[in-house]
mmCIF file of C-alpha atoms in Angstrom:
data_model
loop_
_atom_site.group_PDB
_atom_site.id
_atom_site.type_symbol
_atom_site.label_atom_id
_atom_site.label_comp_id
_atom_site.label_asym_id
_atom_site.label_seq_id
_atom_site.Cartn_x
_atom_site.Cartn_y
_atom_site.Cartn_z
ATOM 1 C CA MET V 1 22.347 70.254 31.245
ATOM 2 C CA SER V 2 25.704 70.019 30.387
ATOM 3 C CA ASP V 3 28.269 66.622 30.498
ATOM 4 C CA LEU V 4 29.613 68.796 33.712
ATOM 5 C CA ALA V 5 26.083 68.668 34.714
ATOM 6 C CA THR V 6 25.442 65.427 34.617
ATOM 7 C CA LYS V 7 28.577 63.702 36.748
ATOM 8 C CA ILE V 8 26.826 65.462 39.638
ATOM 9 C CA ARG V 9 24.384 62.903 41.018
ATOM 10 C CA ILE V 10 21.165 63.714 42.462
ATOM 11 C CA LYS V 11 22.183 61.463 45.302
ATOM 12 C CA ASP V 12 25.368 64.113 45.987
ATOM 13 C CA ILE V 13 22.533 67.085 45.774
ATOM 14 C CA ALA V 14 20.448 65.327 48.918
ATOM 15 C CA THR V 15 23.863 64.146 50.482
ATOM 16 C CA LEU V 16 24.798 67.923 50.329
ATOM 17 C CA ALA V 17 21.505 69.400 51.193
ATOM 18 C CA GLY V 18 20.366 67.381 53.948
ATOM 19 C CA VAL V 19 17.247 65.756 52.224
ATOM 20 C CA SER V 20 15.952 62.669 50.802
ATOM 21 C CA GLU V 21 16.438 61.925 46.635
ATOM 22 C CA GLY V 22 12.797 62.120 46.288
ATOM 23 C CA THR V 23 13.134 65.631 47.518
ATOM 24 C CA VAL V 24 15.707 66.327 45.355
ATOM 25 C CA ASP V 25 13.721 65.383 41.949
ATOM 26 C CA ARG V 26 10.426 67.001 43.084
ATOM 27 C CA VAL V 27 12.576 70.267 43.926
ATOM 28 C CA LEU V 28 13.888 69.689 40.148
ATOM 29 C CA HIS V 29 11.407 68.965 38.751
ATOM 30 C CA ASN V 30 9.124 71.230 40.242
ATOM 31 C CA ARG V 31 6.323 69.218 40.960
ATOM 32 C CA GLY V 32 4.817 67.537 44.848
ATOM 33 C CA ASP V 33 5.083 69.132 47.734
ATOM 34 C CA VAL V 34 7.983 70.378 49.183
ATOM 35 C CA SER V 35 8.847 72.092 52.170
ATOM 36 C CA GLU V 36 9.830 75.470 51.789
ATOM 37 C CA LYS V 37 13.239 74.850 54.164
ATOM 38 C CA SER V 38 13.885 71.620 52.176
ATOM 39 C CA ARG V 39 13.747 73.596 48.455
ATOM 40 C CA ASP V 40 15.844 76.516 50.764
ATOM 41 C CA ALA V 41 18.963 74.111 51.144
ATOM 42 C CA VAL V 42 18.558 72.225 47.744
ATOM 43 C CA THR V 43 18.385 75.440 45.911
ATOM 44 C CA LYS V 44 21.527 76.731 48.111
ATOM 45 C CA VAL V 45 23.142 73.925 46.653
ATOM 46 C CA LEU V 46 22.209 73.882 42.943
ATOM 47 C CA GLU V 47 23.381 77.159 42.763
ATOM 48 C CA GLN V 48 26.722 77.036 44.951
ATOM 49 C CA MET V 49 27.130 74.078 41.949
ATOM 50 C CA ASN V 50 26.339 76.069 39.007
ATOM 51 C CA TYR V 51 29.107 78.803 40.520
ATOM 52 C CA THR V 52 31.719 76.108 41.118
ATOM 53 C CA PRO V 53 30.254 73.509 39.086
ATOM 54 C CA ASN V 54 34.249 72.113 38.373
ATOM 55 C CA LEU V 55 34.361 71.305 42.258
ATOM 56 C CA PHE V 56 32.486 68.695 41.743
ATOM 57 C CA ALA V 57 33.737 66.787 38.471
ATOM 58 C CA ARG V 58 36.968 67.780 39.376
ATOM 59 C CA SER V 59 36.631 65.378 42.614
ATOM 60 C CA LEU V 60 35.001 62.935 41.083
ATOM 61 C CA ALA V 61 37.390 62.941 38.410
ATOM 62 C CA SER V 62 40.096 62.972 40.816
ATOM 63 C CA LYS V 63 42.946 60.394 41.838
ATOM 64 C CA LYS V 64 43.197 62.355 45.441
ATOM 65 C CA GLN V 65 42.148 60.040 48.367
ATOM 66 C CA TYR V 66 40.679 62.118 51.634
ATOM 67 C CA ARG V 67 42.085 60.364 54.713
ATOM 68 C CA PHE V 68 39.681 60.885 57.609
ATOM 69 C CA VAL V 69 40.791 59.803 60.991
ATOM 70 C CA CYS V 70 38.261 59.202 63.190
ATOM 71 C CA MET V 71 39.050 58.402 67.498
ATOM 72 C CA ILE V 72 36.017 57.255 69.474
ATOM 73 C CA PRO V 73 35.736 55.168 72.271
ATOM 74 C CA THR V 74 36.029 50.805 71.525
ATOM 75 C CA TYR V 75 32.786 49.253 71.787
ATOM 76 C CA GLN V 76 30.209 46.252 72.161
ATOM 77 C CA SER V 77 27.622 45.279 69.628
ATOM 78 C CA GLU V 78 24.527 47.683 70.841
ATOM 79 C CA ASP V 79 27.155 50.129 72.393
ATOM 80 C CA TYR V 80 26.459 53.568 71.627
ATOM 81 C CA TRP V 81 29.547 54.336 69.693
ATOM 82 C CA GLU V 82 28.812 51.613 67.657
ATOM 83 C CA SER V 83 25.667 53.376 66.367
ATOM 84 C CA VAL V 84 28.350 56.587 65.474
ATOM 85 C CA ASP V 85 30.747 54.064 63.778
ATOM 86 C CA LYS V 86 27.676 53.307 62.285
ATOM 87 C CA GLY V 87 26.930 56.667 60.606
ATOM 88 C CA PHE V 88 30.525 57.219 59.534
ATOM 89 C CA ASP V 89 30.103 54.129 57.604
ATOM 90 C CA SER V 90 26.837 55.394 55.956
ATOM 91 C CA ALA V 91 28.773 58.636 55.026
ATOM 92 C CA ALA V 92 31.839 56.839 53.668
ATOM 93 C CA LEU V 93 29.628 54.909 51.355
ATOM 94 C CA ASP V 94 28.139 58.551 50.410
ATOM 95 C CA PHE V 95 31.380 59.974 49.397
ATOM 96 C CA VAL V 96 33.221 57.181 48.132
ATOM 97 C CA HIS V 97 33.175 58.640 44.530
ATOM 98 C CA HIS V 98 35.237 61.441 45.994
ATOM 99 C CA ASN V 99 37.480 59.020 47.056
ATOM 100 C CA VAL V 100 37.228 59.369 50.913
ATOM 101 C CA LEU V 101 38.240 57.079 53.175
ATOM 102 C CA ILE V 102 37.810 56.966 56.440
ATOM 103 C CA GLU V 103 40.036 55.403 59.328
ATOM 104 C CA LYS V 104 38.959 53.679 62.287
ATOM 105 C CA ASN V 105 41.185 54.373 65.697
ATOM 106 C CA PHE V 106 39.465 53.382 68.891
ATOM 107 C CA PHE V 107 40.594 53.779 72.722
ATOM 108 C CA ASN V 108 39.527 52.937 76.452
ATOM 109 C CA GLN V 109 36.805 55.988 77.938
ATOM 110 C CA TYR V 110 37.734 55.280 80.484
ATOM 111 C CA ASP V 111 41.236 55.477 80.914
ATOM 112 C CA VAL V 112 43.579 58.979 79.817
ATOM 113 C CA ASN V 113 46.739 57.227 78.919
ATOM 114 C CA SER V 114 44.813 54.984 76.038
ATOM 115 C CA PHE V 115 43.262 58.176 74.727
ATOM 116 C CA ILE V 116 46.736 59.596 74.881
ATOM 117 C CA GLU V 117 48.832 57.130 73.024
ATOM 118 C CA VAL V 118 46.126 56.707 70.049
ATOM 119 C CA SER V 119 46.073 60.276 69.842
ATOM 120 C CA ASN V 120 49.879 60.598 69.419
ATOM 121 C CA LYS V 121 49.496 57.558 67.114
ATOM 122 C CA ILE V 122 47.390 60.084 64.716
ATOM 123 C CA LEU V 123 49.871 62.656 64.933
ATOM 124 C CA GLU V 124 52.415 60.487 63.457
ATOM 125 C CA LYS V 125 50.598 59.843 60.196
ATOM 126 C CA GLU V 126 49.185 61.388 57.348
ATOM 127 C CA VAL V 127 46.143 62.856 57.696
ATOM 128 C CA ASP V 128 43.508 65.531 55.979
ATOM 129 C CA ALA V 129 40.949 65.730 59.101
ATOM 130 C CA VAL V 130 39.552 64.095 62.308
ATOM 131 C CA PHE V 131 36.838 63.274 64.075
ATOM 132 C CA LEU V 132 36.944 63.429 67.824
ATOM 133 C CA ALA V 133 35.542 62.137 71.226
ATOM 134 C CA PRO V 134 36.881 64.747 73.697
ATOM 135 C CA ILE V 135 36.026 62.484 76.405
ATOM 136 C CA PHE V 136 38.797 64.034 78.459
ATOM 137 C CA LYS V 137 38.923 67.588 78.113
ATOM 138 C CA ALA V 138 42.812 68.426 78.790
ATOM 139 C CA GLU V 139 44.057 65.663 77.068
ATOM 140 C CA SER V 140 41.757 66.512 73.663
ATOM 141 C CA ILE V 141 42.779 70.244 73.802
ATOM 142 C CA VAL V 142 46.255 69.260 73.647
ATOM 143 C CA PHE V 143 45.977 66.959 70.931
ATOM 144 C CA THR V 144 43.784 69.560 68.897
ATOM 145 C CA ASP V 145 45.617 72.222 69.823
ATOM 146 C CA LYS V 146 48.534 70.059 67.772
ATOM 147 C CA LEU V 147 46.107 69.289 64.726
ATOM 148 C CA THR V 148 45.575 73.343 64.685
ATOM 149 C CA ASN V 149 49.705 74.013 64.197
ATOM 150 C CA ARG V 150 49.399 71.322 61.404
ATOM 151 C CA ASN V 151 46.895 73.326 59.676
ATOM 152 C CA ILE V 152 44.679 69.546 60.159
ATOM 153 C CA PRO V 153 40.809 70.251 60.712
ATOM 154 C CA PHE V 154 39.356 68.710 62.522
ATOM 155 C CA SER V 155 35.267 68.165 64.101
ATOM 156 C CA PHE V 156 34.194 67.235 67.627
ATOM 157 C CA ILE V 157 31.344 64.496 67.783
ATOM 158 C CA ASP V 158 28.940 63.656 71.315
ATOM 159 C CA SER V 159 30.923 66.361 73.327
ATOM 160 C CA LEU V 160 32.309 69.595 72.680
ATOM 161 C CA ILE V 161 35.176 71.895 73.718
ATOM 162 C CA PRO V 162 34.055 75.943 73.146
ATOM 163 C CA GLU V 163 37.468 77.025 73.297
ATOM 164 C CA ALA V 164 39.410 74.855 70.523
ATOM 165 C CA ASN V 165 39.212 75.767 67.108
ATOM 166 C CA TYR V 166 36.977 72.978 65.679
ATOM 167 C CA LEU V 167 35.581 73.056 62.270
ATOM 168 C CA THR V 168 32.044 71.716 63.318
ATOM 169 C CA TYR V 169 29.986 70.313 66.505
ATOM 170 C CA TYR V 170 27.519 67.671 66.323
ATOM 171 C CA GLY V 171 25.717 66.322 69.326
ATOM 172 C CA GLN V 172 23.230 67.594 71.986
ATOM 173 C CA ASN V 173 23.635 70.212 74.354
ATOM 174 C CA SER V 174 24.724 68.448 77.250
ATOM 175 C CA PHE V 175 24.643 71.320 80.061
ATOM 176 C CA GLN V 176 20.784 71.379 78.544
ATOM 177 C CA SER V 177 20.091 67.864 78.394
ATOM 178 C CA GLY V 178 21.305 67.689 81.955
ATOM 179 C CA TYR V 179 18.886 70.763 83.303
ATOM 180 C CA ILE V 180 16.215 69.053 81.867
ATOM 181 C CA ALA V 181 17.223 65.728 83.028
ATOM 182 C CA ALA V 182 16.821 67.417 86.405
ATOM 183 C CA LYS V 183 13.571 69.018 85.518
ATOM 184 C CA LEU V 184 11.939 65.032 84.405
ATOM 185 C CA LEU V 185 13.534 63.353 87.768
ATOM 186 C CA LEU V 186 11.707 65.922 90.330
ATOM 187 C CA SER V 187 8.658 66.880 88.724
ATOM 188 C CA SER V 188 6.832 64.382 91.065
ATOM 189 C CA LEU V 189 9.223 63.731 94.344
ATOM 190 C CA SER V 190 8.224 64.769 97.721
ATOM 191 C CA GLU V 191 9.699 67.023 99.790
ATOM 192 C CA GLY V 192 12.813 64.973 101.470
ATOM 193 C CA SER V 193 13.612 62.394 98.922
ATOM 194 C CA GLN V 194 16.895 61.642 98.249
ATOM 195 C CA ILE V 195 18.282 61.724 94.933
ATOM 196 C CA MET V 196 21.623 59.211 94.194
ATOM 197 C CA ILE V 197 23.823 60.399 91.311
ATOM 198 C CA ILE V 198 25.417 57.663 89.505
ATOM 199 C CA ARG V 199 28.990 58.249 88.055
ATOM 200 C CA THR V 200 31.995 55.773 86.585
ATOM 201 C CA GLN V 201 35.527 55.245 87.956
ATOM 202 C CA ARG V 202 37.605 57.268 85.085
ATOM 203 C CA LYS V 203 41.660 56.423 84.972
ATOM 204 C CA GLY V 204 42.097 59.856 84.329
ATOM 205 C CA SER V 205 39.461 62.919 84.492
ATOM 206 C CA VAL V 206 35.943 62.895 84.732
ATOM 207 C CA SER V 207 34.509 62.856 80.765
ATOM 208 C CA ASN V 208 34.345 66.253 79.233
ATOM 209 C CA GLN V 209 30.323 65.480 78.575
ATOM 210 C CA THR V 210 29.531 64.072 82.160
ATOM 211 C CA ILE V 211 30.337 67.164 83.830
ATOM 212 C CA SER V 212 28.773 69.471 81.560
ATOM 213 C CA ARG V 213 25.373 67.039 82.062
ATOM 214 C CA TYR V 214 26.314 67.179 85.718
ATOM 215 C CA ASN V 215 26.585 70.932 85.774
ATOM 216 C CA GLY V 216 23.209 71.166 83.711
ATOM 217 C CA PHE V 217 21.778 68.690 86.407
ATOM 218 C CA ILE V 218 23.099 71.390 89.622
ATOM 219 C CA ASN V 219 22.237 74.426 87.889
ATOM 220 C CA TYR V 220 18.551 72.990 87.690
ATOM 221 C CA PHE V 221 18.785 72.173 91.287
ATOM 222 C CA HIS V 222 20.013 75.103 93.273
ATOM 223 C CA GLN V 223 18.359 77.454 90.582
ATOM 224 C CA ASN V 224 14.954 76.273 91.768
ATOM 225 C CA GLY V 225 15.970 76.336 95.417
ATOM 226 C CA LEU V 226 16.000 72.828 95.984
ATOM 227 C CA SER V 227 18.816 71.996 98.440
ATOM 228 C CA GLY V 228 16.757 72.398 101.389
ATOM 229 C CA ILE V 229 13.973 70.035 99.506
ATOM 230 C CA TYR V 230 15.804 66.783 98.379
ATOM 231 C CA GLN V 231 18.895 65.469 99.575
ATOM 232 C CA ILE V 232 21.966 64.514 97.148
ATOM 233 C CA ILE V 233 23.585 61.541 97.192
ATOM 234 C CA ASN V 234 26.939 61.002 95.026
ATOM 235 C CA VAL V 235 27.703 57.176 94.368
ATOM 236 C CA GLU V 236 30.961 56.026 92.084
ATOM 237 C CA LEU V 237 30.984 52.648 90.658
ATOM 238 C CA LYS V 238 33.376 50.575 88.935
ATOM 239 C CA ASN V 239 33.294 50.401 85.107
ATOM 240 C CA ASP V 240 34.452 46.371 85.321
ATOM 241 C CA ASP V 241 33.312 45.245 88.574
ATOM 242 C CA GLU V 242 29.563 44.755 88.884
ATOM 243 C CA ASP V 243 30.354 42.506 92.454
ATOM 244 C CA SER V 244 31.941 45.176 93.959
ATOM 245 C CA ASN V 245 29.056 47.613 92.389
ATOM 246 C CA PHE V 246 26.140 45.915 93.733
ATOM 247 C CA LYS V 247 27.885 46.027 97.471
ATOM 248 C CA VAL V 248 28.489 49.718 97.113
ATOM 249 C CA LEU V 249 24.685 50.153 96.554
ATOM 250 C CA GLU V 250 23.404 47.715 98.841
ATOM 251 C CA ASN V 251 25.451 49.652 101.383
ATOM 252 C CA ILE V 252 23.614 52.284 100.209
ATOM 253 C CA PHE V 253 20.341 51.325 100.624
ATOM 254 C CA ALA V 254 20.899 50.126 104.505
ATOM 255 C CA MET V 255 22.211 53.733 105.248
ATOM 256 C CA HIS V 256 19.897 55.783 103.167
ATOM 257 C CA SER V 257 15.871 54.842 103.764
ATOM 258 C CA ASN V 258 14.845 57.848 101.623
ATOM 259 C CA ILE V 259 15.880 57.561 98.170
ATOM 260 C CA LYS V 260 13.504 58.148 95.560
ATOM 261 C CA ALA V 261 15.192 58.284 92.181
ATOM 262 C CA ALA V 262 19.011 57.715 90.630
ATOM 263 C CA ILE V 263 20.362 59.062 87.817
ATOM 264 C CA THR V 264 22.927 58.156 85.522
ATOM 265 C CA PHE V 265 24.945 60.831 82.564
ATOM 266 C CA ASN V 266 25.941 57.519 80.614
ATOM 267 C CA SER V 267 24.337 54.631 79.098
ATOM 268 C CA LYS V 268 25.470 52.298 81.488
ATOM 269 C CA VAL V 269 21.705 52.598 83.089
ATOM 270 C CA HIS V 270 21.186 49.108 82.180
ATOM 271 C CA ARG V 271 23.848 47.815 85.396
ATOM 272 C CA LEU V 272 22.060 49.793 87.269
ATOM 273 C CA ALA V 273 18.954 48.820 86.261
ATOM 274 C CA ASN V 274 19.830 45.493 87.228
ATOM 275 C CA HIS V 275 20.862 46.023 90.843
ATOM 276 C CA LEU V 276 17.936 47.959 91.541
ATOM 277 C CA VAL V 277 16.133 45.125 90.361
ATOM 278 C CA SER V 278 17.927 42.456 92.564
ATOM 279 C CA LEU V 279 18.153 44.665 95.821
ATOM 280 C CA ARG V 280 13.800 45.488 95.053
ATOM 281 C CA GLN V 281 14.353 49.191 94.530
ATOM 282 C CA GLU V 282 12.429 48.968 91.363
ATOM 283 C CA LYS V 283 9.997 52.092 92.031
ATOM 284 C CA ILE V 284 12.935 54.229 92.054
ATOM 285 C CA ARG V 285 12.716 56.841 89.301
ATOM 286 C CA LEU V 286 15.633 56.123 87.333
ATOM 287 C CA ILE V 287 16.362 58.193 84.105
ATOM 288 C CA GLY V 288 19.595 57.591 82.050
ATOM 289 C CA TYR V 289 20.821 58.285 78.579
ATOM 290 C CA ASP V 290 21.098 56.693 74.852
ATOM 291 C CA LEU V 291 19.284 53.481 73.164
ATOM 292 C CA LEU V 292 21.176 50.586 74.199
ATOM 293 C CA LYS V 293 19.260 47.777 73.461
ATOM 294 C CA THR V 294 19.387 46.758 77.245
ATOM 295 C CA ASN V 295 18.522 49.984 78.321
ATOM 296 C CA VAL V 296 15.607 49.740 75.805
ATOM 297 C CA GLU V 297 14.443 46.768 77.451
ATOM 298 C CA TYR V 298 14.389 47.905 81.362
ATOM 299 C CA LEU V 299 12.212 51.405 80.033
ATOM 300 C CA GLN V 300 9.763 48.709 78.137
ATOM 301 C CA LYS V 301 9.867 46.626 81.658
ATOM 302 C CA GLY V 302 9.160 50.106 83.492
ATOM 303 C CA VAL V 303 12.448 49.467 85.424
ATOM 304 C CA ILE V 304 14.448 52.836 83.649
ATOM 305 C CA ASN V 305 11.758 55.867 83.691
ATOM 306 C CA ILE V 306 12.962 57.994 81.023
ATOM 307 C CA LEU V 307 16.081 57.434 78.399
ATOM 308 C CA ILE V 308 17.634 60.491 76.849
ATOM 309 C CA ALA V 309 18.823 60.115 73.385
ATOM 310 C CA GLN V 310 20.630 62.376 71.063
ATOM 311 C CA ARG V 311 20.854 60.012 67.745
ATOM 312 C CA PRO V 312 24.775 58.814 67.555
ATOM 313 C CA GLU V 313 24.123 57.624 63.966
ATOM 314 C CA LYS V 314 22.862 61.077 62.539
ATOM 315 C CA GLN V 315 25.944 62.225 64.537
ATOM 316 C CA GLY V 316 28.001 60.898 62.942
ATOM 317 C CA PHE V 317 26.995 60.812 59.054
ATOM 318 C CA PHE V 318 26.549 64.596 59.147
ATOM 319 C CA THR V 319 30.106 65.202 60.674
ATOM 320 C CA VAL V 320 31.736 63.022 57.992
ATOM 321 C CA ARG V 321 29.060 65.072 55.252
ATOM 322 C CA ASP V 322 29.856 68.679 56.768
ATOM 323 C CA MET V 323 34.015 67.796 56.605
ATOM 324 C CA CYS V 324 33.433 66.726 52.616
ATOM 325 C CA ARG V 325 31.313 70.115 52.377
ATOM 326 C CA GLU V 326 34.182 72.022 53.968
ATOM 327 C CA LEU V 327 37.672 69.904 52.287
ATOM 328 C CA ILE V 328 36.352 68.987 48.343
ATOM 329 C CA PHE V 329 33.034 70.722 47.839
ATOM 330 C CA ARG V 330 34.594 74.240 49.770
ATOM 331 C CA GLN V 331 30.974 74.760 50.876
ATOM 332 C CA GLU V 332 30.738 77.152 54.647
ATOM 333 C CA VAL V 333 29.277 74.309 57.191
ATOM 334 C CA LYS V 334 27.736 75.578 60.409
ATOM 335 C CA LYS V 335 29.747 75.438 63.336
ATOM 336 C CA ILE V 336 27.919 74.178 66.473
ATOM 337 C CA ASN V 337 25.141 71.619 65.433
ATOM 338 C CA TYR V 338 22.931 70.736 68.591
ATOM 339 C CA VAL V 339 20.767 67.591 67.792
ATOM 340 C CA PRO V 340 17.702 67.116 69.489
ATOM 341 C CA ILE V 341 17.084 65.458 73.154
ATOM 342 C CA ASP V 342 14.654 63.032 72.550
ATOM 343 C CA ILE V 343 12.768 62.302 75.530
ATOM 344 C CA LEU V 344 11.881 58.889 75.287
ATOM 345 C CA LEU V 345 9.238 56.946 77.910
ATOM 346 C CA LYS V 346 7.888 53.399 77.711
ATOM 347 C CA GLU V 347 4.882 54.502 76.030
ATOM 348 C CA ASN V 348 6.642 56.188 73.022
ATOM 349 C CA ILE V 349 10.177 53.997 72.540
ATOM 350 C CA GLU V 350 8.382 51.605 70.239
ATOM 351 C CA ASP V 351 7.006 54.297 67.596
ATOM 352 C CA TYR V 352 10.263 55.935 67.895
ATOM 353 C CA MET V 353 12.239 52.746 67.166
ATOM 354 C CA ASN V 354 10.472 51.477 64.269
ATOM 355 C CA PHE V 355 10.391 54.895 62.798
ATOM 356 C CA SER V 356 12.557 55.291 59.664
ATOM 357 C CA GLU V 357 13.294 58.917 57.728
#
């Protein structure tokens, strides 16, 4: 290899190809078993590097600082968004030699004014790219339109706004996950059962992702002619007042005697599980989202029946990686990247949590 080529590390190739360093080594030295998909991914990166190797060497030697800004909700330890943030951090370490700096900006996902304030502050800065969780759809469109007018590329994470001019999206097919959730929830319910759909109050519009999941759920409901078979009870709870939420649920159960199932379309299902235990309603079939520690604990206890997971750390990592591919290495990237809809039960959660790639 030339001196120029030796500046390109196996780790760089692995990151760009989305495979392990061991896989790259096996492809380079033509040894061991490598899947056709992985071999093609590595070969494609190698071909691109041979075509424009100066891009890699130049990026390693360049003094240009790439300033990427992420805008995601604030979080507490063990929250869903902490995992997304860890993905950002992991990618930042992988691309540190290419002068990639990721700046964190956080907003209150239950307050649209917080979102607007943070997005306006970002617009005052000199940035090379933005990674956005578009919780509030209308306000996200206003923000991303301004980014587009300034030729600042941006990527969506966790939920998608199809009409925006985004570079990439990593996250679930939210509509499809809601559809699947309905199928799972209703599969064993007796005729005449009542179903609670739980939502969390927000100061501003409902979460973009929550709407998509809800629409998928209702689509399954109507598509299969279930309106006359089951009754849906919509319940709105507060984000920060569990005493009030308990009373709301207590009243709901007092008024409705045949509630057999419940679902919430966000990661706060553990709060609902806690109230169901207090109300001695643990037999209700309960579905929620994301592998928060408390969610997993209630799943293992059997209070939560199903958790739907979406690999948040991978979302964060791949979002950064693809922006680097586009801006630094001039590589073509895939626009929409749906992560798997992982269905977790009490019986398989331990193996899922213990598996490492």
